[in-house]
């Protein structure tokens, strides 16, 4: 049971880390667009 909880905790942490990276990327891209509104994709 403890091993299962450890594994589960790791997976949850990985999901949060991935979500955090995506969130930071979106914030970064929004900031870049605000600073350089003339630049198009």
Short mmCIF file of N, CA and C in Angstrom, two decimals:
data_model
loop_
_atom_site.label_atom_id
_atom_site.label_comp_id
_atom_site.label_asym_id
_atom_site.label_seq_id
_atom_site.Cartn_x
_atom_site.Cartn_y
_atom_site.Cartn_z
N UNK A 1 0.83 -1.21 0.00
CA UNK A 1 0.00 0.00 0.00
C UNK A 1 0.87 1.26 0.00
N UNK A 2 1.91 1.24 0.82
CA UNK A 2 2.78 2.42 0.90
C UNK A 2 3.49 2.67 -0.43
N UNK A 3 3.92 1.58 -1.07
CA UNK A 3 4.58 1.72 -2.37
C UNK A 3 3.63 2.36 -3.38
N UNK A 4 2.37 1.92 -3.34
CA UNK A 4 1.38 2.47 -4.27
C UNK A 4 1.21 3.97 -4.03
N UNK A 5 1.15 4.36 -2.76
CA UNK A 5 0.98 5.77 -2.43
C UNK A 5 2.19 6.59 -2.88
N UNK A 6 3.38 6.03 -2.69
CA UNK A 6 4.59 6.72 -3.14
C UNK A 6 4.55 6.95 -4.65
N UNK A 7 4.22 5.87 -5.38
CA UNK A 7 4.16 5.96 -6.84
C UNK A 7 3.11 6.98 -7.26
N UNK A 8 1.96 6.92 -6.60
CA UNK A 8 0.88 7.83 -6.94
C UNK A 8 1.29 9.28 -6.69
N UNK A 9 1.97 9.51 -5.57
CA UNK A 9 2.43 10.85 -5.22
C UNK A 9 3.38 11.38 -6.29
N UNK A 10 4.25 10.51 -6.76
CA UNK A 10 5.20 10.91 -7.80
C UNK A 10 4.46 11.32 -9.07
N UNK A 11 3.47 10.53 -9.46
CA UNK A 11 2.73 10.84 -10.68
C UNK A 11 1.99 12.17 -10.54
N UNK A 12 1.41 12.39 -9.38
CA UNK A 12 0.70 13.66 -9.14
C UNK A 12 1.68 14.82 -9.22
N UNK A 13 2.85 14.66 -8.60
CA UNK A 13 3.86 15.73 -8.64
C UNK A 13 4.30 16.01 -10.07
N UNK A 14 4.48 14.95 -10.86
CA UNK A 14 4.87 15.14 -12.26
C UNK A 14 3.80 15.89 -13.03
N UNK A 15 2.53 15.57 -12.75
CA UNK A 15 1.43 16.27 -13.43
C UNK A 15 1.45 17.75 -13.07
N UNK A 16 1.66 18.04 -11.77
CA UNK A 16 1.70 19.44 -11.35
C UNK A 16 2.89 20.17 -11.97
N UNK A 17 4.03 19.49 -12.05
CA UNK A 17 5.21 20.10 -12.66
C UNK A 17 4.95 20.41 -14.13
N UNK A 18 4.36 19.46 -14.84
CA UNK A 18 4.06 19.67 -16.26
C UNK A 18 3.08 20.82 -16.42
N UNK A 19 2.06 20.85 -15.57
CA UNK A 19 1.07 21.93 -15.63
C UNK A 19 1.74 23.27 -15.35
N UNK A 20 2.62 23.29 -14.35
CA UNK A 20 3.32 24.52 -14.00
C UNK A 20 4.17 25.03 -15.16
N UNK A 21 4.85 24.11 -15.84
CA UNK A 21 5.68 24.51 -16.98
C UNK A 21 4.82 25.11 -18.08
N UNK A 22 3.69 24.46 -18.39
CA UNK A 22 2.80 24.98 -19.44
C UNK A 22 2.28 26.35 -19.04
N UNK A 23 1.91 26.50 -17.77
CA UNK A 23 1.37 27.76 -17.27
C UNK A 23 2.40 28.87 -17.41
N UNK A 24 3.65 28.59 -17.01
CA UNK A 24 4.71 29.58 -17.11
C UNK A 24 5.00 29.94 -18.56
N UNK A 25 4.93 28.93 -19.44
CA UNK A 25 5.17 29.17 -20.87
C UNK A 25 4.12 30.12 -21.42
N UNK A 26 2.84 29.87 -21.03
CA UNK A 26 1.75 30.73 -21.51
C UNK A 26 1.94 32.15 -20.98
N UNK A 27 2.26 32.28 -19.71
CA UNK A 27 2.48 33.61 -19.13
C UNK A 27 3.62 34.31 -19.86
N UNK A 28 4.71 33.58 -20.11
CA UNK A 28 5.87 34.15 -20.80
C UNK A 28 5.49 34.63 -22.19
N UNK A 29 4.75 33.79 -22.93
CA UNK A 29 4.36 34.16 -24.29
C UNK A 29 3.44 35.37 -24.28
N UNK A 30 2.53 35.45 -23.30
CA UNK A 30 1.64 36.60 -23.20
C UNK A 30 2.45 37.87 -22.92
N UNK A 31 3.45 37.76 -22.04
CA UNK A 31 4.28 38.92 -21.73
C UNK A 31 5.06 39.38 -22.95
N UNK A 32 5.58 38.42 -23.71
CA UNK A 32 6.33 38.76 -24.93
C UNK A 32 5.41 39.48 -25.91
N UNK A 33 4.18 38.99 -26.05
CA UNK A 33 3.24 39.63 -26.97
C UNK A 33 2.89 41.03 -26.50
N UNK A 34 2.78 41.23 -25.19
CA UNK A 34 2.47 42.56 -24.66
C UNK A 34 3.63 43.51 -24.91
N UNK A 35 4.86 43.01 -24.78
CA UNK A 35 6.03 43.86 -24.96
C UNK A 35 6.29 44.14 -26.43
N UNK A 36 6.01 43.16 -27.28
CA UNK A 36 6.24 43.32 -28.71
C UNK A 36 4.96 43.03 -29.48
N UNK A 37 3.98 43.93 -29.44
CA UNK A 37 2.69 43.65 -30.09
C UNK A 37 2.78 43.63 -31.61
N UNK A 38 3.86 44.19 -32.17
CA UNK A 38 3.98 44.25 -33.63
C UNK A 38 4.40 42.90 -34.22
N UNK A 39 5.06 42.08 -33.41
CA UNK A 39 5.59 40.81 -33.91
C UNK A 39 4.45 39.81 -34.08
N UNK A 40 4.34 39.23 -35.26
CA UNK A 40 3.33 38.20 -35.51
C UNK A 40 3.98 36.83 -35.55
N UNK A 41 3.15 35.81 -35.34
CA UNK A 41 3.69 34.43 -35.34
C UNK A 41 4.24 34.10 -36.71
#
